[in-house]
Short mmCIF file of N, CA and C in Angstrom, two decimals:
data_model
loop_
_atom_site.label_atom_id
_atom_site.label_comp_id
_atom_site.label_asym_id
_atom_site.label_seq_id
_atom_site.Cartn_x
_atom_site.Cartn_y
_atom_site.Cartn_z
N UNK A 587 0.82 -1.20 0.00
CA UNK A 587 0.00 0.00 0.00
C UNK A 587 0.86 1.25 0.00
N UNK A 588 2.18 1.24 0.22
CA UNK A 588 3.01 2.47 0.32
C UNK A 588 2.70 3.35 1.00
N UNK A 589 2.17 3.26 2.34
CA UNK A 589 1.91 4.20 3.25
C UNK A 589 3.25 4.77 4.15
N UNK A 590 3.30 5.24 3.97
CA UNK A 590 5.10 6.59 4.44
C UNK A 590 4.71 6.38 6.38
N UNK A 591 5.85 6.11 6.32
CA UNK A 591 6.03 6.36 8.26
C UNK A 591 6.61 7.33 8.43
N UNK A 592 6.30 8.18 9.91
CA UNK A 592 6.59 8.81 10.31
C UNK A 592 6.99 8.78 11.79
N UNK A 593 8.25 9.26 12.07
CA UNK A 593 8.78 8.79 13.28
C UNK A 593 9.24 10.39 14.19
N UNK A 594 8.49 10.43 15.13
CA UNK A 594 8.85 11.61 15.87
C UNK A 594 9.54 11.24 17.36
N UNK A 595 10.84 11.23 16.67
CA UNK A 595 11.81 11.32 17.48
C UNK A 595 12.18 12.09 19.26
N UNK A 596 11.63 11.51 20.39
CA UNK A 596 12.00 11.73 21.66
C UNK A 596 12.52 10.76 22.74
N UNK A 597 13.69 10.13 22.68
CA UNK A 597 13.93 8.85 23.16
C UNK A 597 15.06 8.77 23.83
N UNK A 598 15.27 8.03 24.90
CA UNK A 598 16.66 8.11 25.99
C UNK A 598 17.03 7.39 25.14
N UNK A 599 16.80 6.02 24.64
CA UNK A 599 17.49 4.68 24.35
C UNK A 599 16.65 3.88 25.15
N UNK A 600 17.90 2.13 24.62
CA UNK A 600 16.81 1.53 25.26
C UNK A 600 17.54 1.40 26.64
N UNK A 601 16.51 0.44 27.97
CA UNK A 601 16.95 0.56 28.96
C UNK A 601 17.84 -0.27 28.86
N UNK A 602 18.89 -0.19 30.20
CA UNK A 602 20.02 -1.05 30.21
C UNK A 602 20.07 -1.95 31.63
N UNK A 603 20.63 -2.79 31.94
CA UNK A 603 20.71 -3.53 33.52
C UNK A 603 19.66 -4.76 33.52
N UNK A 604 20.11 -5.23 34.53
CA UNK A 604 20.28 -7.00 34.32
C UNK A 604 18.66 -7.00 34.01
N UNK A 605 17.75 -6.40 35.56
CA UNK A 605 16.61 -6.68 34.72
C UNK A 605 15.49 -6.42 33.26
N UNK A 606 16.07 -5.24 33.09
CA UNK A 606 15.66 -5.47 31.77
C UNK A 606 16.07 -6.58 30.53
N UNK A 607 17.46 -6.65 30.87
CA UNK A 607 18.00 -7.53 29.85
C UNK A 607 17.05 -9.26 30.32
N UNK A 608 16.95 -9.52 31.34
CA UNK A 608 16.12 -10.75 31.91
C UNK A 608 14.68 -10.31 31.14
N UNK A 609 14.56 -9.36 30.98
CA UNK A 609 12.94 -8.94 30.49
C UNK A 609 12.72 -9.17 28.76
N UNK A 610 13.66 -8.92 28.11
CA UNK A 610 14.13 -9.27 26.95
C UNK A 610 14.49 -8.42 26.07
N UNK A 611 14.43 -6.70 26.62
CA UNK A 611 14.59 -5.80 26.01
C UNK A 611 15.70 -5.80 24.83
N UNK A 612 16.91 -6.47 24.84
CA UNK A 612 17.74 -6.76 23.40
C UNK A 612 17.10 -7.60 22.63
N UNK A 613 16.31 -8.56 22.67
CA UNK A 613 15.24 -9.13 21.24
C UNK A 613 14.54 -8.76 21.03
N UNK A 614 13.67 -7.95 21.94
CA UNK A 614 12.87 -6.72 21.83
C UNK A 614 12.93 -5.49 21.12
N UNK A 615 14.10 -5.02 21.05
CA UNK A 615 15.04 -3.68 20.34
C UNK A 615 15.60 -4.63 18.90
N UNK A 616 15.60 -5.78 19.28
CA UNK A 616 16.23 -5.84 18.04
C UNK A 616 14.58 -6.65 16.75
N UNK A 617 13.99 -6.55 17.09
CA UNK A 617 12.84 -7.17 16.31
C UNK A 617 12.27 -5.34 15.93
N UNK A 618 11.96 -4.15 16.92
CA UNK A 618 11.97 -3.01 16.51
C UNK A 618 12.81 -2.60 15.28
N UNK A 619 14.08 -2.85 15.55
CA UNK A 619 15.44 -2.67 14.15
C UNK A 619 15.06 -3.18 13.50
N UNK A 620 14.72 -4.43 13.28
CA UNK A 620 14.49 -5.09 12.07
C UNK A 620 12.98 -4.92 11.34
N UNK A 621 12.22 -4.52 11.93
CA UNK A 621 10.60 -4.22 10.82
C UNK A 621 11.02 -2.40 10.59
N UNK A 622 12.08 -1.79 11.25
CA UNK A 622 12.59 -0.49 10.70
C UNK A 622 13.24 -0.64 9.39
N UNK A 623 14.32 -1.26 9.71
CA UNK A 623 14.90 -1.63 8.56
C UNK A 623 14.68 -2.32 7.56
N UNK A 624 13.88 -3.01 7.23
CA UNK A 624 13.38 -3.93 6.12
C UNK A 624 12.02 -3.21 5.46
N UNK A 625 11.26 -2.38 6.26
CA UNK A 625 10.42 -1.33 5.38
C UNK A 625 11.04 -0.79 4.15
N UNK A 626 10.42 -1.04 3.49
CA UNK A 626 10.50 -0.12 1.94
C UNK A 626 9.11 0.50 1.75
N UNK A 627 8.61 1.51 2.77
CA UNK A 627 8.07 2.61 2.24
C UNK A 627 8.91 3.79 2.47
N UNK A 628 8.20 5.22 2.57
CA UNK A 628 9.19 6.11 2.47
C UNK A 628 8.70 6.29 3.99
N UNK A 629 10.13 6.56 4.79
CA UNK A 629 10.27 7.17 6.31
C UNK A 629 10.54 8.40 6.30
N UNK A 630 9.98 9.41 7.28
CA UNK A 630 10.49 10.58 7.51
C UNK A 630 10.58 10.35 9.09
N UNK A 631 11.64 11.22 9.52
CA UNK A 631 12.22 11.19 10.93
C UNK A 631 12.10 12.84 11.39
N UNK A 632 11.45 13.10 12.41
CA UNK A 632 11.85 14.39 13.08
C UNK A 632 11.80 14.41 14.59
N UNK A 633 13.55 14.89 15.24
CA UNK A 633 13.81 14.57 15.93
C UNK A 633 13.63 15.89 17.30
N UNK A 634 12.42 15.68 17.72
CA UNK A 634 11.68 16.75 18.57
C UNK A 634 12.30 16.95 19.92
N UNK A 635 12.96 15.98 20.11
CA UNK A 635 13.93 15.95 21.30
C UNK A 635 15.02 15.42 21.51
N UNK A 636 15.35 14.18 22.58
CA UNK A 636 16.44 13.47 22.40
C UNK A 636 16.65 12.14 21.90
N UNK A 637 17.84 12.25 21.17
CA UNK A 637 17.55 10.94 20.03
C UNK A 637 18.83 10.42 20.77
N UNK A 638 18.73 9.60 20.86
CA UNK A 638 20.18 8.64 21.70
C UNK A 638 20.47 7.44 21.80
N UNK A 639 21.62 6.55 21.73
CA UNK A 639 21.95 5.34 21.80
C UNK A 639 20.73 4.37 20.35
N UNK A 640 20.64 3.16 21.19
CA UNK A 640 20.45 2.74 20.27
C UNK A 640 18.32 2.87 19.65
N UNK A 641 18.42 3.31 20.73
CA UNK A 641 16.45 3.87 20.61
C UNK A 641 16.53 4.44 19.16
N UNK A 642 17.77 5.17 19.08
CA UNK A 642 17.63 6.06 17.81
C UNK A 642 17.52 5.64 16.56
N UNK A 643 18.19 3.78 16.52
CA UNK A 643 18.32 3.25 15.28
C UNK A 643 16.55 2.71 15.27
N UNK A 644 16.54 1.91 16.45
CA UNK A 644 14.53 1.83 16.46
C UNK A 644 13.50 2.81 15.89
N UNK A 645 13.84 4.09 16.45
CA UNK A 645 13.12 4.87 15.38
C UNK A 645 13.65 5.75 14.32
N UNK A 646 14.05 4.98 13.58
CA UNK A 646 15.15 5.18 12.37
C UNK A 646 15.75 6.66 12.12
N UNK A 647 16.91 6.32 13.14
CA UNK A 647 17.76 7.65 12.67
C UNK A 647 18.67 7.63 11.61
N UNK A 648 19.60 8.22 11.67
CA UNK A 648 20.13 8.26 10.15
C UNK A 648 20.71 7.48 9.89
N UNK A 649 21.32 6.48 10.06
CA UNK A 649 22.07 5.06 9.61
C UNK A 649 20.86 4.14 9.13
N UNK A 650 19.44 4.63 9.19
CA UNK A 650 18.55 4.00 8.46
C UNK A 650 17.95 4.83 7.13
N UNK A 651 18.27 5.77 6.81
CA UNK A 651 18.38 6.00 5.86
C UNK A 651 16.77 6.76 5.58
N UNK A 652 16.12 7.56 6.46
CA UNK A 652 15.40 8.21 6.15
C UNK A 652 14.83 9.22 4.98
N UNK A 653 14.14 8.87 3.87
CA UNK A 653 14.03 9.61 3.29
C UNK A 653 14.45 11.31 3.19
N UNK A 654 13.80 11.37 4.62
CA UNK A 654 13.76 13.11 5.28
C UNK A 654 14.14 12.76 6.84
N UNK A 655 15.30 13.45 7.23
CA UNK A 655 15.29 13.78 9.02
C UNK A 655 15.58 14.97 9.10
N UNK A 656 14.88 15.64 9.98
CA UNK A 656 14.72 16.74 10.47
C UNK A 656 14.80 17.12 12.20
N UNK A 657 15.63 18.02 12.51
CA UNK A 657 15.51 18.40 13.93
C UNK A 657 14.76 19.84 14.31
N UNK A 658 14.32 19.69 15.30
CA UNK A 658 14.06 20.94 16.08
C UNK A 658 15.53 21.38 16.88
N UNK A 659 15.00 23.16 16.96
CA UNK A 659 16.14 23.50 17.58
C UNK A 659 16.51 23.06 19.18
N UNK A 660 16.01 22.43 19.99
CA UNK A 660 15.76 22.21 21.12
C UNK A 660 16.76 20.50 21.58
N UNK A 661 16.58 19.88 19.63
CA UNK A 661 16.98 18.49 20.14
C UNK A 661 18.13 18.01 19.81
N UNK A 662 18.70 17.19 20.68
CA UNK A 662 20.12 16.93 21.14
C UNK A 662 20.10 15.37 20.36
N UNK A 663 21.03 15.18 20.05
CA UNK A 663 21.22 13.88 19.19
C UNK A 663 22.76 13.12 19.67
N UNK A 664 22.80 12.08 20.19
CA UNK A 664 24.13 11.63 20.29
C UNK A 664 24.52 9.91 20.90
N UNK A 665 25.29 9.00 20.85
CA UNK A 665 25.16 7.96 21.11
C UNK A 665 24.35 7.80 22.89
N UNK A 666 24.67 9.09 23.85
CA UNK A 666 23.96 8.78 25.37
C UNK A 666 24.09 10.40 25.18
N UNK A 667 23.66 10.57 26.36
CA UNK A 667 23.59 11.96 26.73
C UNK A 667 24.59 12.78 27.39
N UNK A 668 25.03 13.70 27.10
CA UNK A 668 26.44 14.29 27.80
C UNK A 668 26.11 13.81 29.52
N UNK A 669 25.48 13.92 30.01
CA UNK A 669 25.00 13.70 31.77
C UNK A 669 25.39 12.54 32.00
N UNK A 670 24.87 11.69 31.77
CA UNK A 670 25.36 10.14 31.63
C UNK A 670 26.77 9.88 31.22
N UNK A 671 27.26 10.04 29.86
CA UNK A 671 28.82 10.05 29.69
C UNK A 671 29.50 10.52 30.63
N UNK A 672 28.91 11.64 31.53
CA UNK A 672 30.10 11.65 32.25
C UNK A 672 29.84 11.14 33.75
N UNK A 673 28.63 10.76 34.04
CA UNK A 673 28.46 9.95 35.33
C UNK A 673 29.24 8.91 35.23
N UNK A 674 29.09 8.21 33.75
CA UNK A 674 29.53 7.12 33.62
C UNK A 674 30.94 7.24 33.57
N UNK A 675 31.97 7.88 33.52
CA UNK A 675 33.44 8.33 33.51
C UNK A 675 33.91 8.22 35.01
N UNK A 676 33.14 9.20 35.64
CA UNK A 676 32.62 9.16 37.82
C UNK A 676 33.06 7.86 37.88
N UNK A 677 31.62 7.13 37.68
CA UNK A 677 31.92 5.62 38.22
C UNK A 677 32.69 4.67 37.59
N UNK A 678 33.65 4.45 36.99
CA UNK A 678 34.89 4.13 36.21
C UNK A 678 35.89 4.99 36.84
N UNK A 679 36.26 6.04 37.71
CA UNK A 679 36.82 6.41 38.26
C UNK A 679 38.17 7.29 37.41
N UNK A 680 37.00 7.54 36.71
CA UNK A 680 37.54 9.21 35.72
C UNK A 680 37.38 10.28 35.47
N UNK A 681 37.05 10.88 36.89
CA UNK A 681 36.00 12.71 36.41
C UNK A 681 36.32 13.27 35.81
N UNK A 682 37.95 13.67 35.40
CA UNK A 682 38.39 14.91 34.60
C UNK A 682 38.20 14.16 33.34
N UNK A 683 37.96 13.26 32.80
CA UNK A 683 37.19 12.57 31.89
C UNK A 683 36.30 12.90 31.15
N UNK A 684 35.57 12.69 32.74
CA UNK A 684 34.29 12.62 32.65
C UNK A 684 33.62 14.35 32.02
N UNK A 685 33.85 15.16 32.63
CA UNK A 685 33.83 16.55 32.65
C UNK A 685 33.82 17.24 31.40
N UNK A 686 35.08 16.83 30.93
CA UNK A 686 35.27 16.76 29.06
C UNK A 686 34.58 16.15 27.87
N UNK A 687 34.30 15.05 28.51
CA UNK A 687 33.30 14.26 27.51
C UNK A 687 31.95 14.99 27.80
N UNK A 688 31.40 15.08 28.80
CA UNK A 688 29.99 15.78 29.16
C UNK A 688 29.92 16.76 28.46
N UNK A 689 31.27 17.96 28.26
CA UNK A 689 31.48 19.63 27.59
C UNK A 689 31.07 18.50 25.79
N UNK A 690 31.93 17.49 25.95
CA UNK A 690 32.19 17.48 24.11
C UNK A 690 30.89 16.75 23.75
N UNK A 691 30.18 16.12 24.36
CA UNK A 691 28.49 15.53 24.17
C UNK A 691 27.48 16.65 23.95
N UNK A 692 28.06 17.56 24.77
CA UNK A 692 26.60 18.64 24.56
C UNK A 692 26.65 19.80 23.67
N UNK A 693 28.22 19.55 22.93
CA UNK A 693 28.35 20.52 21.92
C UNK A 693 28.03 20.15 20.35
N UNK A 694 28.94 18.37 20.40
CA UNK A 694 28.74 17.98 19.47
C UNK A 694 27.46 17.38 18.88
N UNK A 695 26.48 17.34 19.85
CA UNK A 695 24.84 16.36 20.18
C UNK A 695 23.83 17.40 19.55
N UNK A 696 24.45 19.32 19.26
CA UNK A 696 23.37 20.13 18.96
C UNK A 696 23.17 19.97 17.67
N UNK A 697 21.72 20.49 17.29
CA UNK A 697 21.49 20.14 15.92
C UNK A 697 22.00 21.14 14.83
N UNK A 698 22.98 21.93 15.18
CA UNK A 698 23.92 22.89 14.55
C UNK A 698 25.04 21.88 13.86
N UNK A 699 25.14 21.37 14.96
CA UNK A 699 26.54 20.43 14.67
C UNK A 699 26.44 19.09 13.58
N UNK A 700 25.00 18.88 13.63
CA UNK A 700 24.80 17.63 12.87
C UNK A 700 24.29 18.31 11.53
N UNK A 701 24.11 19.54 11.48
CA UNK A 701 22.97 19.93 10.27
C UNK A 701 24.63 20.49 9.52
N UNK A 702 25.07 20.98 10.30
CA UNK A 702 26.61 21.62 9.49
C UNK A 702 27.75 20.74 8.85
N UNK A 703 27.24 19.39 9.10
CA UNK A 703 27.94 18.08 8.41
C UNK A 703 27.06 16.95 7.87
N UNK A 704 25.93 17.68 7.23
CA UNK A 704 25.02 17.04 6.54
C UNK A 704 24.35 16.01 6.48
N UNK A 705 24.91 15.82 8.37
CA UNK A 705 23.56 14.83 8.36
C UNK A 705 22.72 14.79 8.46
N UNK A 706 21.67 15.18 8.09
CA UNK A 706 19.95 15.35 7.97
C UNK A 706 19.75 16.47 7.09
N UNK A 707 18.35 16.58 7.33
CA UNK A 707 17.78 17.66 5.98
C UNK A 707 17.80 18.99 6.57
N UNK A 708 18.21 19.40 8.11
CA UNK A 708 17.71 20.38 8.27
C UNK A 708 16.87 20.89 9.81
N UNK A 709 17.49 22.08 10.16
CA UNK A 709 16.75 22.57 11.47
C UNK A 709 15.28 23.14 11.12
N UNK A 710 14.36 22.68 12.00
CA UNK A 710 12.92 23.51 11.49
C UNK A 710 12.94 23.90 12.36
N UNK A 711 11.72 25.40 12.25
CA UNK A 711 10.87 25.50 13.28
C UNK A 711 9.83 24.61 13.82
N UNK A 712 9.74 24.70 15.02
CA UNK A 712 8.62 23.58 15.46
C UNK A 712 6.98 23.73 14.63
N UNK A 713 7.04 25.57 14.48
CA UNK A 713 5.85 25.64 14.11
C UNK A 713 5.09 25.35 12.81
N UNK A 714 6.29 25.02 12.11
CA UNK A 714 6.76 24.84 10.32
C UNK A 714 6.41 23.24 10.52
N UNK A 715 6.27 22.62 11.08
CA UNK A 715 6.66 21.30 11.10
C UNK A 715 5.75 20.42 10.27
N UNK A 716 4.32 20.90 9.97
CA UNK A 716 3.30 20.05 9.29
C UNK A 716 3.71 20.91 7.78
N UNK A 717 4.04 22.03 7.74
CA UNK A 717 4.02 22.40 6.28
C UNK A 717 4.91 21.81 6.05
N UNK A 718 6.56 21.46 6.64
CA UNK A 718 7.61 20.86 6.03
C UNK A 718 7.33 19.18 5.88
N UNK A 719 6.87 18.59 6.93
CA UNK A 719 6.03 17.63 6.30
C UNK A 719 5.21 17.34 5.06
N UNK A 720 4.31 18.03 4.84
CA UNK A 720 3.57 18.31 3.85
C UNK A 720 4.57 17.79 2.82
N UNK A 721 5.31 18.69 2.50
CA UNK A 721 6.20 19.00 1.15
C UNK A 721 7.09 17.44 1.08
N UNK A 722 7.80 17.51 2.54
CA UNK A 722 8.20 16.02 2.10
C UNK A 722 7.58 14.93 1.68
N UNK A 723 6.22 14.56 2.12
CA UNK A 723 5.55 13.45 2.15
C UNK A 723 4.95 13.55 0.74
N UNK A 724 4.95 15.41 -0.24
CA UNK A 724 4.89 15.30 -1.43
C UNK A 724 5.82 14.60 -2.49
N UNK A 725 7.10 15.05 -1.74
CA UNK A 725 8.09 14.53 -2.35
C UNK A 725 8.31 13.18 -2.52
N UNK A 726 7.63 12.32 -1.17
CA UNK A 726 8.05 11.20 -1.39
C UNK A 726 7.24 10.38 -2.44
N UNK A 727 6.13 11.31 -2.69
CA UNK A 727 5.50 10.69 -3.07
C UNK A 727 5.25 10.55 -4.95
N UNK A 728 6.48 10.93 -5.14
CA UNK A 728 6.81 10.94 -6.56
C UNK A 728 8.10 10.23 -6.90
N UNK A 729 8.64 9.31 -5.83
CA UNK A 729 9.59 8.68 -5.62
C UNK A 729 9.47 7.12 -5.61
N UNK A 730 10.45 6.36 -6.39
CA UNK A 730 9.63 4.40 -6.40
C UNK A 730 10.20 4.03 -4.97
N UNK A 731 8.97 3.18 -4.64
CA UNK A 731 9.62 2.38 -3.60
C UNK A 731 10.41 1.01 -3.98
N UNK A 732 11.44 0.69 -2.86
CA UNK A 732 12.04 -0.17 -3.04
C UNK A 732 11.45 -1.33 -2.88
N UNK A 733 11.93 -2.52 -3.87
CA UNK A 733 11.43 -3.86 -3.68
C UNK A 733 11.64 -4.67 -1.95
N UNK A 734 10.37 -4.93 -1.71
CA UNK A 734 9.67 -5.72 -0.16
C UNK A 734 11.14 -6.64 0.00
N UNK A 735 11.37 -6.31 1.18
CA UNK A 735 12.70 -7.24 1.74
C UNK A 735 12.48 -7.96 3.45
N UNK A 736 11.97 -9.15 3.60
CA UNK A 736 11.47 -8.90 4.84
C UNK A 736 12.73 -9.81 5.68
N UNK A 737 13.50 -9.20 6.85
CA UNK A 737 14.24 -10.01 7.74
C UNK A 737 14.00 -11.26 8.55
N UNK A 738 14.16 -11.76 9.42
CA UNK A 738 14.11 -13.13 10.24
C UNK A 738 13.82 -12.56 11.35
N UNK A 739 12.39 -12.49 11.62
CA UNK A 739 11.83 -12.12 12.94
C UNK A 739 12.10 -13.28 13.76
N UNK A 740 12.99 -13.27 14.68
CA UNK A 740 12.68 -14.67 16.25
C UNK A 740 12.29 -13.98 17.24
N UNK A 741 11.19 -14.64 17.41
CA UNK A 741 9.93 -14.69 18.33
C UNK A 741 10.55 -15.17 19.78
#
C-alpha cells in the first residue's frame, strides 16, 4: 500500500541492567530494528527531542536511511547523553574525563553540529513542522519504492 512512516523522534534509548535484559529488552530492540529496517516505504524522521543510543536506530535515525530527518532547535542527538557520559566516567573512576566528555556531548549532540555536516535535511521551526512535512511526504511521493525485503523475525 506504500503508506510513508513517520517517526517523531523523543527517546533516551533503550533501557540497560540485568533486569531489563532478563525482560528481553535486546530481542525486543532488536525485532523493533528489524521491521525499521526492512520497510520499503518512504520514512520521515523528526527529531523533537532526544535521540540517543540505540532507541535512535529503532526509530530510524540516520544510519537507516530516512528519506527526510529533520531536527528541532531544542533536540540533542548523540550515542547517550552528555549527563550520563560523564556519570559514567565518575563511576569508572575518571572525572576529569568525565567533565570533558559531558562539555564534548553537549556541543557535538546540537542540531547545529549535525545539520553543518550534513547529516539530515535540516533545522525547522517547530511551528513549520506540518508544512515541512507536507512538502516532504509530497516529495516522497513521486519517488519508487524499493522492492519488499522482509528479515528473520525470532519470536
Amino acid at each position: 500500500r506504500g503508506i510513508p512512516l513517520l517517526f517523531l523522534q523523543n527517546i533516551s534509548g533503550f533501557m540497560v541492567g540485568k533486569d531489563y535484559e532478563a525482560g528481553g529488552i535486546a530481542k525486543d530492540g532488536a525485532k523493533l530494528v528489524t521491521a525499521v529496517s526492512c520497510a520499503r516505504v518512504p520514512k520521515l524522521t523528526v527529531i523533537v527531542g532526544g535521540s540517543f543510543g540505540a532507541g535512535n536506530y529503532g526509530m530510524c535515525g540516520r544510519a537507516y536511511s530516512p528519506r527526510f530527518l529533520f531536527m528541532w532547535p531544542n533536540a540533542r542527538i548523540s550515542v547517550m547523553g552528555g549527563e550520563q557520559a560523564g556519570v559514567v566516567m565518575t563511576e569508572v573512576g575518571q572525572p576529569e574525563v568525565g567533565a570533558k566528555l559531558r562539555e564534548q556531548y553537549e556541543h557535538q549532540g546540537r542540531p547545529v553540529y549535525s545539520t553543518a555536516r550534513v547529516w539530515d535535511d535540516g533545522i525547522i521551526d517547530p511551528r513549520d513542522t506540518r508544512t515541512v512535512l507536507a512538502k516532504a511526504l509530497a516529495a516522497c511521493a513521486n519517488a519508487p519504492l524499493a522492492p519488499v525485503s522482509n528479515g528473520i523475525f525470532r519470536m
